CSV table of C-alpha atoms in Angstrom, one decimal:
chain,number,residue,atom,x,y,z
A,1,UNK,CA,6.5,-7.8,-34.5
A,2,UNK,CA,3.7,-6.3,-36.6
A,3,UNK,CA,2.9,-2.8,-35.5
A,4,UNK,CA,-0.1,-2.5,-33.2
A,5,UNK,CA,-2.6,0.1,-34.6
A,6,UNK,CA,-4.6,1.5,-31.8
A,7,UNK,CA,-7.2,2.8,-34.2
A,8,UNK,CA,-8.0,-0.8,-35.2
A,9,UNK,CA,-8.6,-1.9,-31.6
A,10,UNK,CA,-12.0,-1.3,-29.9
A,11,UNK,CA,-12.1,0.7,-26.7
A,12,UNK,CA,-15.2,-1.2,-25.7
A,13,UNK,CA,-16.1,-4.7,-24.4
A,14,UNK,CA,-17.0,-7.3,-27.1
A,15,UNK,CA,-20.6,-6.8,-28.2
A,16,UNK,CA,-21.9,-10.2,-26.9
A,17,UNK,CA,-20.5,-9.8,-23.4
A,18,UNK,CA,-23.0,-9.8,-20.6
A,19,UNK,CA,-22.2,-6.9,-18.2
A,20,UNK,CA,-23.8,-8.3,-15.1
A,21,UNK,CA,-22.3,-11.8,-15.6
A,22,UNK,CA,-18.8,-10.2,-16.2
A,23,UNK,CA,-19.1,-8.1,-13.0
A,24,UNK,CA,-19.9,-11.3,-11.1
A,25,UNK,CA,-17.0,-13.0,-12.6
A,26,UNK,CA,-14.7,-10.1,-11.7
A,27,UNK,CA,-15.9,-10.3,-8.1
A,28,UNK,CA,-15.0,-14.0,-8.0
A,29,UNK,CA,-11.6,-13.3,-9.4
A,30,UNK,CA,-11.0,-10.6,-6.8
A,31,UNK,CA,-12.0,-12.9,-4.0
A,32,UNK,CA,-9.6,-15.6,-5.3
A,33,UNK,CA,-6.9,-13.0,-5.8
A,34,UNK,CA,-7.0,-12.2,-2.1
A,35,UNK,CA,-6.0,-15.8,-1.3
A,36,UNK,CA,-3.4,-16.0,-4.1
A,37,UNK,CA,-1.8,-12.8,-2.9
A,38,UNK,CA,-1.6,-14.0,0.7
A,39,UNK,CA,0.1,-17.2,-0.6
A,40,UNK,CA,2.6,-15.2,-2.6
A,41,UNK,CA,3.4,-13.0,0.4
A,42,UNK,CA,3.8,-16.1,2.5
A,43,UNK,CA,6.0,-17.9,0.0
A,44,UNK,CA,8.1,-14.8,-0.8
A,45,UNK,CA,9.6,-16.2,-3.9
A,46,UNK,CA,7.8,-14.3,-6.7
A,47,UNK,CA,6.8,-10.7,-7.1
A,48,UNK,CA,4.5,-8.9,-9.5
A,49,UNK,CA,5.0,-5.5,-11.1
A,50,UNK,CA,1.8,-4.0,-12.6
A,51,UNK,CA,2.5,-1.1,-15.0
A,52,UNK,CA,-0.5,1.1,-15.7
A,53,UNK,CA,-0.2,3.5,-18.6
A,54,UNK,CA,-2.8,5.4,-20.6
A,55,UNK,CA,-3.9,8.8,-21.6
A,56,UNK,CA,-5.1,11.3,-19.0
A,57,UNK,CA,-8.5,10.1,-17.5
A,58,UNK,CA,-8.1,6.6,-18.9
A,59,UNK,CA,-8.8,5.2,-15.5
A,60,UNK,CA,-5.5,4.4,-13.9
A,61,UNK,CA,-6.6,5.6,-10.4
A,62,UNK,CA,-9.9,3.8,-10.6
A,63,UNK,CA,-8.2,0.5,-11.6
A,64,UNK,CA,-6.0,0.7,-8.6
A,65,UNK,CA,-8.9,1.3,-6.3
A,66,UNK,CA,-11.2,-1.3,-7.8
A,67,UNK,CA,-8.9,-4.2,-8.6
A,68,UNK,CA,-6.3,-3.8,-5.9
A,69,UNK,CA,-8.5,-2.1,-3.2
A,70,UNK,CA,-9.6,-5.3,-1.6
A,71,UNK,CA,-6.2,-6.9,-1.2
A,72,UNK,CA,-4.1,-6.9,2.0
A,73,UNK,CA,-2.3,-3.6,2.0
A,74,UNK,CA,0.7,-5.4,3.5
A,75,UNK,CA,1.3,-7.1,0.2
A,76,UNK,CA,0.4,-4.3,-2.2
A,77,UNK,CA,2.0,-1.0,-2.8
A,78,UNK,CA,1.7,1.8,-5.3
A,79,UNK,CA,4.4,4.0,-6.8
A,80,UNK,CA,3.2,7.1,-8.7
A,81,UNK,CA,5.7,8.7,-11.0
A,82,UNK,CA,5.3,12.4,-11.6
A,83,UNK,CA,7.5,15.1,-12.9
A,84,UNK,CA,11.1,14.1,-11.9
A,85,UNK,CA,12.8,16.0,-9.1
A,86,UNK,CA,16.2,17.7,-9.7
A,87,UNK,CA,17.8,14.8,-7.8
A,88,UNK,CA,16.1,12.3,-10.1
A,89,UNK,CA,17.0,14.2,-13.2
A,90,UNK,CA,20.7,14.1,-12.1
A,91,UNK,CA,20.6,10.3,-12.5
A,92,UNK,CA,19.8,8.0,-15.4
A,93,UNK,CA,16.1,7.8,-16.1
A,94,UNK,CA,15.8,4.3,-14.6
A,95,UNK,CA,17.3,5.3,-11.2
A,96,UNK,CA,14.1,6.4,-9.6
A,97,UNK,CA,12.2,3.5,-11.1
A,98,UNK,CA,14.6,0.8,-9.9
A,99,UNK,CA,14.3,2.0,-6.3
A,100,UNK,CA,10.5,1.3,-6.4
A,101,UNK,CA,10.4,-2.3,-7.9
A,102,UNK,CA,8.7,-4.9,-5.7
A,103,UNK,CA,10.6,-7.1,-3.3
A,104,UNK,CA,9.8,-10.8,-3.3
A,105,UNK,CA,6.3,-11.5,-2.0
A,106,UNK,CA,4.9,-8.1,-3.1
A,107,UNK,CA,2.6,-6.7,-5.7
A,108,UNK,CA,3.8,-3.3,-6.8
A,109,UNK,CA,1.6,-1.1,-9.0
A,110,UNK,CA,3.3,1.6,-11.1
A,111,UNK,CA,0.9,4.5,-11.8
A,112,UNK,CA,2.7,5.7,-14.9
A,113,UNK,CA,6.3,4.4,-15.2
A,114,UNK,CA,9.6,4.5,-17.1
A,115,UNK,CA,7.5,4.6,-20.2
A,116,UNK,CA,6.8,8.2,-19.7
A,117,UNK,CA,10.4,8.8,-20.6
A,118,UNK,CA,9.6,7.7,-24.1
A,119,UNK,CA,6.1,9.2,-24.2
A,120,UNK,CA,5.6,12.7,-22.8
A,121,UNK,CA,9.3,13.4,-23.4
A,122,UNK,CA,9.0,12.5,-27.0
A,123,UNK,CA,5.7,14.3,-27.6
A,124,UNK,CA,7.3,17.5,-26.3
A,125,UNK,CA,10.6,16.8,-28.1
A,126,UNK,CA,12.7,16.7,-24.9
A,127,UNK,CA,14.0,13.5,-26.2
A,128,UNK,CA,14.9,12.8,-29.9
A,129,UNK,CA,14.4,9.6,-31.8
A,130,UNK,CA,17.9,8.4,-31.3
A,131,UNK,CA,17.7,8.9,-27.6
A,132,UNK,CA,14.3,7.2,-27.5
A,133,UNK,CA,15.8,4.2,-29.3
A,134,UNK,CA,18.5,4.0,-26.6
A,135,UNK,CA,16.0,4.2,-23.9
A,136,UNK,CA,13.8,1.5,-25.4
A,137,UNK,CA,16.8,-0.8,-25.4
A,138,UNK,CA,17.6,0.1,-21.8
A,139,UNK,CA,14.0,-0.5,-20.8
A,140,UNK,CA,14.0,-4.0,-22.4
A,141,UNK,CA,17.3,-4.8,-20.6
A,142,UNK,CA,15.9,-3.5,-17.3
A,143,UNK,CA,12.6,-5.5,-17.5
A,144,UNK,CA,14.7,-8.5,-18.4
A,145,UNK,CA,16.9,-8.0,-15.3
A,146,UNK,CA,13.8,-7.9,-13.0
A,147,UNK,CA,12.2,-10.9,-14.7
A,148,UNK,CA,15.3,-13.1,-14.8
A,149,UNK,CA,17.1,-12.2,-11.6
A,150,UNK,CA,14.3,-11.7,-9.1
A,151,UNK,CA,11.3,-13.7,-10.2
A,152,UNK,CA,9.5,-10.5,-10.9
A,153,UNK,CA,6.5,-11.0,-13.2
A,154,UNK,CA,5.6,-7.9,-15.1
A,155,UNK,CA,2.1,-7.1,-16.4
A,156,UNK,CA,1.9,-4.0,-18.6
A,157,UNK,CA,-1.5,-2.5,-19.2
A,158,UNK,CA,-2.3,0.2,-21.7
A,159,UNK,CA,-5.8,1.5,-20.8
A,160,UNK,CA,-7.3,2.2,-24.2
A,161,UNK,CA,-10.0,4.9,-24.2
A,162,UNK,CA,-11.6,6.8,-27.1
A,163,UNK,CA,-11.1,10.5,-27.6
A,164,UNK,CA,-14.8,11.0,-26.9
A,165,UNK,CA,-14.7,9.2,-23.6
A,166,UNK,CA,-11.6,11.2,-22.6
A,167,UNK,CA,-13.4,14.4,-23.4
A,168,UNK,CA,-16.4,13.4,-21.3
A,169,UNK,CA,-14.2,12.5,-18.3
A,170,UNK,CA,-12.2,15.6,-18.4
A,171,UNK,CA,-15.4,17.7,-18.5
A,172,UNK,CA,-16.7,15.8,-15.5
A,173,UNK,CA,-13.5,16.7,-13.6
A,174,UNK,CA,-14.5,20.4,-14.1
A,175,UNK,CA,-18.2,20.1,-13.3
A,176,UNK,CA,-18.1,17.6,-10.4
A,177,UNK,CA,-17.0,19.3,-7.2
A,178,UNK,CA,-15.5,16.1,-5.8
A,179,UNK,CA,-13.4,15.5,-8.9
A,180,UNK,CA,-12.1,19.1,-9.5
A,181,UNK,CA,-8.9,18.3,-7.5
A,182,UNK,CA,-7.9,15.9,-10.3
A,183,UNK,CA,-8.2,18.5,-13.0
A,184,UNK,CA,-5.1,20.1,-14.4
A,185,UNK,CA,-5.0,22.8,-17.0
A,186,UNK,CA,-2.4,20.8,-18.8
A,187,UNK,CA,-4.9,18.0,-19.4
A,188,UNK,CA,-6.6,19.9,-22.1
A,189,UNK,CA,-3.3,20.9,-23.7
A,190,UNK,CA,-2.2,17.3,-23.7
A,191,UNK,CA,-5.5,16.1,-25.1
A,192,UNK,CA,-4.8,18.2,-28.2
A,193,UNK,CA,-1.7,16.1,-28.7
A,194,UNK,CA,-3.8,13.0,-28.9
A,195,UNK,CA,-2.6,11.7,-32.3
A,196,UNK,CA,1.1,12.1,-31.5
A,197,UNK,CA,0.7,10.4,-28.1
A,198,UNK,CA,-1.0,7.5,-29.8
A,199,UNK,CA,1.9,7.2,-32.2
A,200,UNK,CA,4.4,7.2,-29.4
A,201,UNK,CA,2.4,4.5,-27.6
A,202,UNK,CA,2.4,2.4,-30.7
A,203,UNK,CA,6.2,2.8,-30.8
A,204,UNK,CA,6.4,1.5,-27.2
A,205,UNK,CA,4.2,-1.5,-28.1
A,206,UNK,CA,6.4,-2.3,-31.1
A,207,UNK,CA,9.8,-1.9,-29.5
A,208,UNK,CA,9.2,-2.8,-25.9
A,209,UNK,CA,7.1,-5.9,-26.2
A,210,UNK,CA,9.4,-8.6,-24.9
A,211,UNK,CA,7.2,-8.3,-21.9
A,212,UNK,CA,4.0,-8.0,-23.9
A,213,UNK,CA,1.5,-5.2,-23.5
A,214,UNK,CA,-2.1,-5.9,-22.7
A,215,UNK,CA,-4.2,-3.4,-24.6
A,216,UNK,CA,-7.1,-3.0,-22.3
A,217,UNK,CA,-10.4,-1.6,-23.7
A,218,UNK,CA,-11.2,1.0,-21.1
A,219,UNK,CA,-14.2,3.1,-22.1
A,220,UNK,CA,-16.3,0.9,-19.7
A,221,UNK,CA,-14.9,0.5,-16.2
A,222,UNK,CA,-16.5,-2.8,-15.6
A,223,UNK,CA,-14.8,-4.4,-18.6
A,224,UNK,CA,-11.4,-2.7,-17.9
A,225,UNK,CA,-11.5,-4.0,-14.3
A,226,UNK,CA,-12.3,-7.5,-15.6
A,227,UNK,CA,-9.4,-7.6,-18.0
A,228,UNK,CA,-6.9,-6.5,-15.4
A,229,UNK,CA,-8.2,-8.8,-12.7
A,230,UNK,CA,-8.3,-11.7,-15.1
A,231,UNK,CA,-4.7,-11.2,-16.3
A,232,UNK,CA,-3.4,-10.9,-12.7
A,233,UNK,CA,-5.4,-14.0,-11.7
A,234,UNK,CA,-4.1,-16.1,-14.6
A,235,UNK,CA,-0.6,-15.1,-13.7
A,236,UNK,CA,-0.8,-15.9,-10.0
A,237,UNK,CA,-2.7,-19.1,-10.5
A,238,UNK,CA,0.0,-20.3,-12.9
A,239,UNK,CA,2.8,-19.8,-10.4
A,240,UNK,CA,1.7,-22.9,-8.4
A,241,UNK,CA,2.7,-21.2,-5.1
A,242,UNK,CA,2.8,-23.1,-1.8
A,243,UNK,CA,2.6,-22.0,1.8
A,244,UNK,CA,6.0,-22.7,3.2
A,245,UNK,CA,6.2,-25.0,6.2
A,246,UNK,CA,7.8,-24.3,9.5
A,247,UNK,CA,11.2,-22.5,9.2
A,248,UNK,CA,14.1,-24.7,10.0
B,1,UNK,CA,0.5,10.4,34.4
B,2,UNK,CA,-0.5,7.4,36.6
B,3,UNK,CA,1.1,4.2,35.4
B,4,UNK,CA,-1.2,2.1,33.2
B,5,UNK,CA,-1.3,-1.5,34.6
B,6,UNK,CA,-2.0,-3.9,31.9
B,7,UNK,CA,-3.1,-6.6,34.4
B,8,UNK,CA,-6.0,-4.3,35.3
B,9,UNK,CA,-7.3,-3.9,31.8
B,10,UNK,CA,-9.5,-6.5,30.1
B,11,UNK,CA,-8.3,-8.2,26.9
B,12,UNK,CA,-11.9,-8.7,25.9
B,13,UNK,CA,-14.9,-6.7,24.7
B,14,UNK,CA,-17.2,-5.2,27.4
B,15,UNK,CA,-19.7,-7.9,28.6
B,16,UNK,CA,-22.8,-6.2,27.3
B,17,UNK,CA,-21.6,-5.6,23.8
B,18,UNK,CA,-23.5,-7.3,21.0
B,19,UNK,CA,-21.1,-8.9,18.6
B,20,UNK,CA,-23.3,-8.9,15.5
B,21,UNK,CA,-24.3,-5.3,16.0
B,22,UNK,CA,-20.7,-4.2,16.6
B,23,UNK,CA,-19.6,-6.0,13.4
B,24,UNK,CA,-22.3,-4.2,11.5
B,25,UNK,CA,-21.1,-0.9,13.0
B,26,UNK,CA,-17.6,-1.6,12.0
B,27,UNK,CA,-18.7,-2.4,8.4
B,28,UNK,CA,-20.4,1.1,8.3
B,29,UNK,CA,-17.3,2.8,9.7
B,30,UNK,CA,-15.1,1.1,7.1
B,31,UNK,CA,-17.4,2.2,4.3
B,32,UNK,CA,-17.3,5.8,5.5
B,33,UNK,CA,-13.5,5.6,6.0
B,34,UNK,CA,-13.2,4.8,2.3
B,35,UNK,CA,-14.7,8.2,1.5
B,36,UNK,CA,-12.8,10.0,4.2
B,37,UNK,CA,-9.6,8.6,3.0
B,38,UNK,CA,-10.3,9.7,-0.6
B,39,UNK,CA,-11.0,13.2,0.7
B,40,UNK,CA,-7.8,13.3,2.7
B,41,UNK,CA,-5.8,12.2,-0.4
B,42,UNK,CA,-7.5,14.8,-2.5
B,43,UNK,CA,-7.0,17.6,0.0
B,44,UNK,CA,-3.3,16.6,0.7
B,45,UNK,CA,-3.1,18.6,3.8
B,46,UNK,CA,-3.2,16.0,6.6
B,47,UNK,CA,-1.6,12.6,7.0
B,48,UNK,CA,-2.1,9.8,9.4
B,49,UNK,CA,0.5,7.5,11.1
B,50,UNK,CA,-1.0,4.4,12.6
B,51,UNK,CA,1.4,2.6,14.9
B,52,UNK,CA,0.6,-1.1,15.7
B,53,UNK,CA,2.4,-2.7,18.6
B,54,UNK,CA,1.7,-5.8,20.6
B,55,UNK,CA,3.1,-9.1,21.6
B,56,UNK,CA,3.7,-11.8,19.0
B,57,UNK,CA,0.4,-13.1,17.6
B,58,UNK,CA,-1.6,-10.1,19.0
B,59,UNK,CA,-3.1,-9.6,15.6
B,60,UNK,CA,-1.2,-6.8,13.9
B,61,UNK,CA,-1.2,-8.4,10.5
B,62,UNK,CA,-4.9,-9.2,10.8
B,63,UNK,CA,-5.7,-5.6,11.8
B,64,UNK,CA,-4.0,-4.3,8.7
B,65,UNK,CA,-5.9,-6.7,6.5
B,66,UNK,CA,-9.3,-6.2,8.0
B,67,UNK,CA,-9.3,-2.5,8.8
B,68,UNK,CA,-7.2,-1.1,6.0
B,69,UNK,CA,-7.8,-3.8,3.4
B,70,UNK,CA,-10.8,-2.1,1.8
B,71,UNK,CA,-9.2,1.3,1.3
B,72,UNK,CA,-7.7,2.6,-1.8
B,73,UNK,CA,-4.1,1.3,-2.0
B,74,UNK,CA,-3.0,4.6,-3.5
B,75,UNK,CA,-3.6,6.3,-0.2
B,76,UNK,CA,-2.5,3.6,2.2
B,77,UNK,CA,1.0,2.1,2.7
B,78,UNK,CA,2.5,-0.3,5.3
B,79,UNK,CA,6.0,-0.2,6.7
B,80,UNK,CA,7.2,-3.3,8.6
B,81,UNK,CA,10.2,-2.9,10.9
B,82,UNK,CA,12.2,-6.0,11.4
B,83,UNK,CA,15.7,-6.6,12.7
B,84,UNK,CA,17.7,-3.5,11.6
B,85,UNK,CA,20.3,-4.0,8.8
B,86,UNK,CA,23.9,-3.1,9.3
B,87,UNK,CA,23.3,0.2,7.5
B,88,UNK,CA,20.4,1.0,9.7
B,89,UNK,CA,22.4,0.2,12.8
B,90,UNK,CA,25.1,2.6,11.7
B,91,UNK,CA,22.6,5.4,12.1
B,92,UNK,CA,20.6,6.7,15.0
B,93,UNK,CA,17.6,4.5,15.8
B,94,UNK,CA,15.0,7.0,14.3
B,95,UNK,CA,16.8,7.2,10.9
B,96,UNK,CA,15.1,4.3,9.3
B,97,UNK,CA,11.8,5.3,10.9
B,98,UNK,CA,11.9,8.9,9.7
B,99,UNK,CA,12.3,7.7,6.1
B,100,UNK,CA,9.0,5.9,6.3
B,101,UNK,CA,6.7,8.5,7.7
B,102,UNK,CA,3.6,9.4,5.6
B,103,UNK,CA,3.5,12.3,3.2
B,104,UNK,CA,0.5,14.6,3.1
B,105,UNK,CA,-2.6,12.9,2.0
B,106,UNK,CA,-1.4,9.4,3.0
B,107,UNK,CA,-2.2,6.9,5.7
B,108,UNK,CA,0.9,5.0,6.8
B,109,UNK,CA,0.7,1.9,9.0
B,110,UNK,CA,3.7,0.9,11.0
B,111,UNK,CA,3.8,-2.8,11.7
B,112,UNK,CA,6.0,-2.5,14.8
B,113,UNK,CA,7.9,0.8,15.0
B,114,UNK,CA,10.5,2.8,16.9
B,115,UNK,CA,9.0,1.4,20.1
B,116,UNK,CA,10.8,-1.8,19.5
B,117,UNK,CA,13.9,0.2,20.3
B,118,UNK,CA,12.7,0.4,23.9
B,119,UNK,CA,11.0,-2.9,24.0
B,120,UNK,CA,12.8,-5.9,22.6
B,121,UNK,CA,16.1,-4.2,23.1
B,122,UNK,CA,15.4,-3.6,26.8
B,123,UNK,CA,14.1,-7.0,27.4
B,124,UNK,CA,17.3,-8.5,26.0
B,125,UNK,CA,19.4,-5.8,27.8
B,126,UNK,CA,20.9,-4.5,24.6
B,127,UNK,CA,19.9,-1.1,25.9
B,128,UNK,CA,20.1,0.0,29.5
B,129,UNK,CA,17.7,2.1,31.5
B,130,UNK,CA,19.6,5.3,31.0
B,131,UNK,CA,19.7,4.8,27.2
B,132,UNK,CA,16.1,3.9,27.2
B,133,UNK,CA,15.2,7.2,29.0
B,134,UNK,CA,17.2,9.1,26.3
B,135,UNK,CA,15.3,7.2,23.6
B,136,UNK,CA,11.9,7.9,25.1
B,137,UNK,CA,12.8,11.6,25.1
B,138,UNK,CA,13.9,11.4,21.5
B,139,UNK,CA,10.7,9.5,20.6
B,140,UNK,CA,8.5,12.2,22.2
B,141,UNK,CA,10.4,14.9,20.3
B,142,UNK,CA,10.2,13.0,17.1
B,143,UNK,CA,6.4,12.5,17.4
B,144,UNK,CA,6.1,16.1,18.2
B,145,UNK,CA,8.0,17.1,15.1
B,146,UNK,CA,5.7,15.1,12.8
B,147,UNK,CA,2.5,16.3,14.5
B,148,UNK,CA,3.5,20.0,14.6
B,149,UNK,CA,5.4,20.4,11.4
B,150,UNK,CA,3.5,18.3,8.9
B,151,UNK,CA,-0.1,17.8,10.1
B,152,UNK,CA,0.7,14.2,10.8
B,153,UNK,CA,-1.9,12.7,13.1
B,154,UNK,CA,-0.6,9.7,15.1
B,155,UNK,CA,-2.7,6.8,16.4
B,156,UNK,CA,-0.8,4.4,18.6
B,157,UNK,CA,-2.5,1.1,19.3
B,158,UNK,CA,-1.3,-1.5,21.8
B,159,UNK,CA,-3.1,-4.8,20.8
B,160,UNK,CA,-3.8,-6.2,24.2
B,161,UNK,CA,-4.0,-10.0,24.4
B,162,UNK,CA,-4.0,-12.5,27.2
B,163,UNK,CA,-1.2,-15.0,27.7
B,164,UNK,CA,-3.7,-17.8,27.1
B,165,UNK,CA,-4.9,-16.3,23.8
B,166,UNK,CA,-1.3,-15.9,22.7
B,167,UNK,CA,-0.5,-19.5,23.5
B,168,UNK,CA,-3.6,-20.7,21.5
B,169,UNK,CA,-2.5,-18.6,18.5
B,170,UNK,CA,1.1,-19.7,18.5
B,171,UNK,CA,0.0,-23.3,18.7
B,172,UNK,CA,-2.3,-22.7,15.7
B,173,UNK,CA,0.7,-21.4,13.8
B,174,UNK,CA,2.3,-24.8,14.2
B,175,UNK,CA,-0.7,-27.0,13.5
B,176,UNK,CA,-2.3,-25.0,10.6
B,177,UNK,CA,-0.5,-25.7,7.3
B,178,UNK,CA,-1.4,-22.3,6.0
B,179,UNK,CA,0.0,-20.5,9.0
B,180,UNK,CA,3.2,-22.3,9.5
B,181,UNK,CA,5.1,-19.7,7.6
B,182,UNK,CA,4.4,-17.2,10.3
B,183,UNK,CA,5.8,-19.4,13.0
B,184,UNK,CA,9.3,-18.6,14.3
B,185,UNK,CA,11.2,-20.6,16.9
B,186,UNK,CA,11.9,-17.4,18.7
B,187,UNK,CA,8.2,-16.8,19.3
B,188,UNK,CA,8.2,-19.4,22.1
B,189,UNK,CA,11.3,-18.0,23.7
B,190,UNK,CA,9.9,-14.5,23.6
B,191,UNK,CA,6.7,-15.7,25.1
B,192,UNK,CA,8.5,-16.8,28.2
B,193,UNK,CA,9.6,-13.2,28.6
B,194,UNK,CA,5.9,-12.2,28.9
B,195,UNK,CA,6.1,-10.5,32.2
B,196,UNK,CA,9.1,-8.4,31.4
B,197,UNK,CA,7.7,-7.4,28.0
B,198,UNK,CA,4.6,-6.2,29.8
B,199,UNK,CA,6.6,-4.1,32.2
B,200,UNK,CA,8.5,-2.5,29.3
B,201,UNK,CA,5.2,-1.7,27.5
B,202,UNK,CA,3.9,-0.1,30.6
B,203,UNK,CA,7.0,2.1,30.7
B,204,UNK,CA,6.3,3.2,27.1
B,205,UNK,CA,2.7,4.1,28.0
B,206,UNK,CA,3.9,6.1,31.0
B,207,UNK,CA,6.8,8.0,29.4
B,208,UNK,CA,5.7,8.2,25.7
B,209,UNK,CA,2.1,9.3,26.2
B,210,UNK,CA,2.1,12.8,24.8
B,211,UNK,CA,0.5,11.2,21.8
B,212,UNK,CA,-1.7,8.9,23.9
B,213,UNK,CA,-1.8,5.1,23.5
B,214,UNK,CA,-5.0,3.3,22.7
B,215,UNK,CA,-5.0,0.1,24.7
B,216,UNK,CA,-7.0,-2.2,22.5
B,217,UNK,CA,-8.6,-5.4,23.9
B,218,UNK,CA,-7.5,-7.9,21.2
B,219,UNK,CA,-8.5,-11.4,22.3
B,220,UNK,CA,-11.5,-11.1,20.0
B,221,UNK,CA,-10.7,-9.9,16.5
B,222,UNK,CA,-14.2,-8.4,15.9
B,223,UNK,CA,-13.8,-6.1,18.9
B,224,UNK,CA,-10.2,-5.2,18.1
B,225,UNK,CA,-11.1,-4.2,14.6
B,226,UNK,CA,-14.0,-2.1,15.9
B,227,UNK,CA,-11.8,-0.1,18.2
B,228,UNK,CA,-9.2,0.6,15.5
B,229,UNK,CA,-11.7,1.5,12.9
B,230,UNK,CA,-13.6,3.7,15.3
B,231,UNK,CA,-10.5,5.6,16.4
B,232,UNK,CA,-9.5,6.2,12.8
B,233,UNK,CA,-13.0,7.3,11.8
B,234,UNK,CA,-13.3,9.8,14.7
B,235,UNK,CA,-9.9,11.2,13.8
B,236,UNK,CA,-10.6,11.7,10.1
B,237,UNK,CA,-14.2,12.9,10.7
B,238,UNK,CA,-12.9,15.6,13.0
B,239,UNK,CA,-10.5,17.0,10.5
B,240,UNK,CA,-13.3,18.6,8.5
B,241,UNK,CA,-11.5,18.0,5.2
B,242,UNK,CA,-12.8,19.5,1.9
B,243,UNK,CA,-12.3,18.5,-1.7
B,244,UNK,CA,-10.1,21.2,-3.2
B,245,UNK,CA,-11.4,23.1,-6.2
B,246,UNK,CA,-9.8,23.5,-9.5
B,247,UNK,CA,-6.1,24.3,-9.2
B,248,UNK,CA,-5.3,27.9,-10.1
């Protein structure tokens, strides 16, 4: 496919879009999602894997809270992938990921994911281009396994923020007492690697797009939440799920 | 302690209680809980284990949905314990339970729990009185381990319904198309064992009460939800949690 160029894609909602109307739409979608999720849980045939990627402060935590925060916790779970442990490093890079995929009936949210193994690792040169290529192939095979063999529907969101918006949010983490716990010295160091991170993300989009990426303009939370809710809603709506009858 | 007699405890809200006012109170508690939970997650010092037990159709699923359904899924997770797998049975009865306890910062809800190992197993005589006594001792030690060594605060709810209310709800599972998936032939068989289940529950309350049980009148969902929300709120409020500052 043609290479996606992040610089050419707006980080903001389309100009004409009415904010209040969109927020009302999102609220309706969330309300319907509650019922669709219950149906999926009851039917236990499909599962959904939501992958959230994006630069630091791109709004991954907020997306989880706002879009998935009103669903039944019995049907939704979150896995956050941080620096791998020694045990995890002693396995292939998909080992810790595979353990966390959703079982039938569930929505699993990955807060960061196996994509970090071709992002942060490449930026810091812990993984060379040849290794990255092998990993991309393995990722495609892995996503294909989940999709084909367990009715797992994968939604991959790249939360697309501008450098200016990131700067503003990182500064707020320092000045706002209730957000300081989220601040990490590394955030500023990583922020300086902005251009190379963007290039590595574009590589992901190009080479791991069999399950397509949804590039989500994320400078405005209301629009980001709308895009995520809408994609999830379209997916679930399209599955034509039914409540099962009495077990025989 | 004196034996708790379930027959002496009402399954309904106190007579004088105003339903609408209580529901409004609950909504306020839930809104404050959202903030308290975020604080606990940020501080990552304490964790909460909520144990839900009760007869079939006593409203465990509904409690999870209504009381925990508005919280940030990143800080709440549910573990449901069903019939043990062969691998689980090849270990001690607390092995599968221990794997699911909350890490610091998290609220974990157990939909059924290790108490089934002295409930359903005793009712069906898969476990004799001497074994049950050993298990009760192990459960007390285990709960003490979590409480003392990892700041895990345990809330144990027995959802207390009347036999009439259970019957009504089981019948609804058969007649309501959207609830049929919850129905299980065994439910009716188990329901006939009502008296012996009650006795086994009373044994739990008597012998495993170092972390006290909260007997929750559960015939009316609005009151049940209020009791659970209030207990959780009091607990979290009392922990005097603070947002941590910038990491050094």
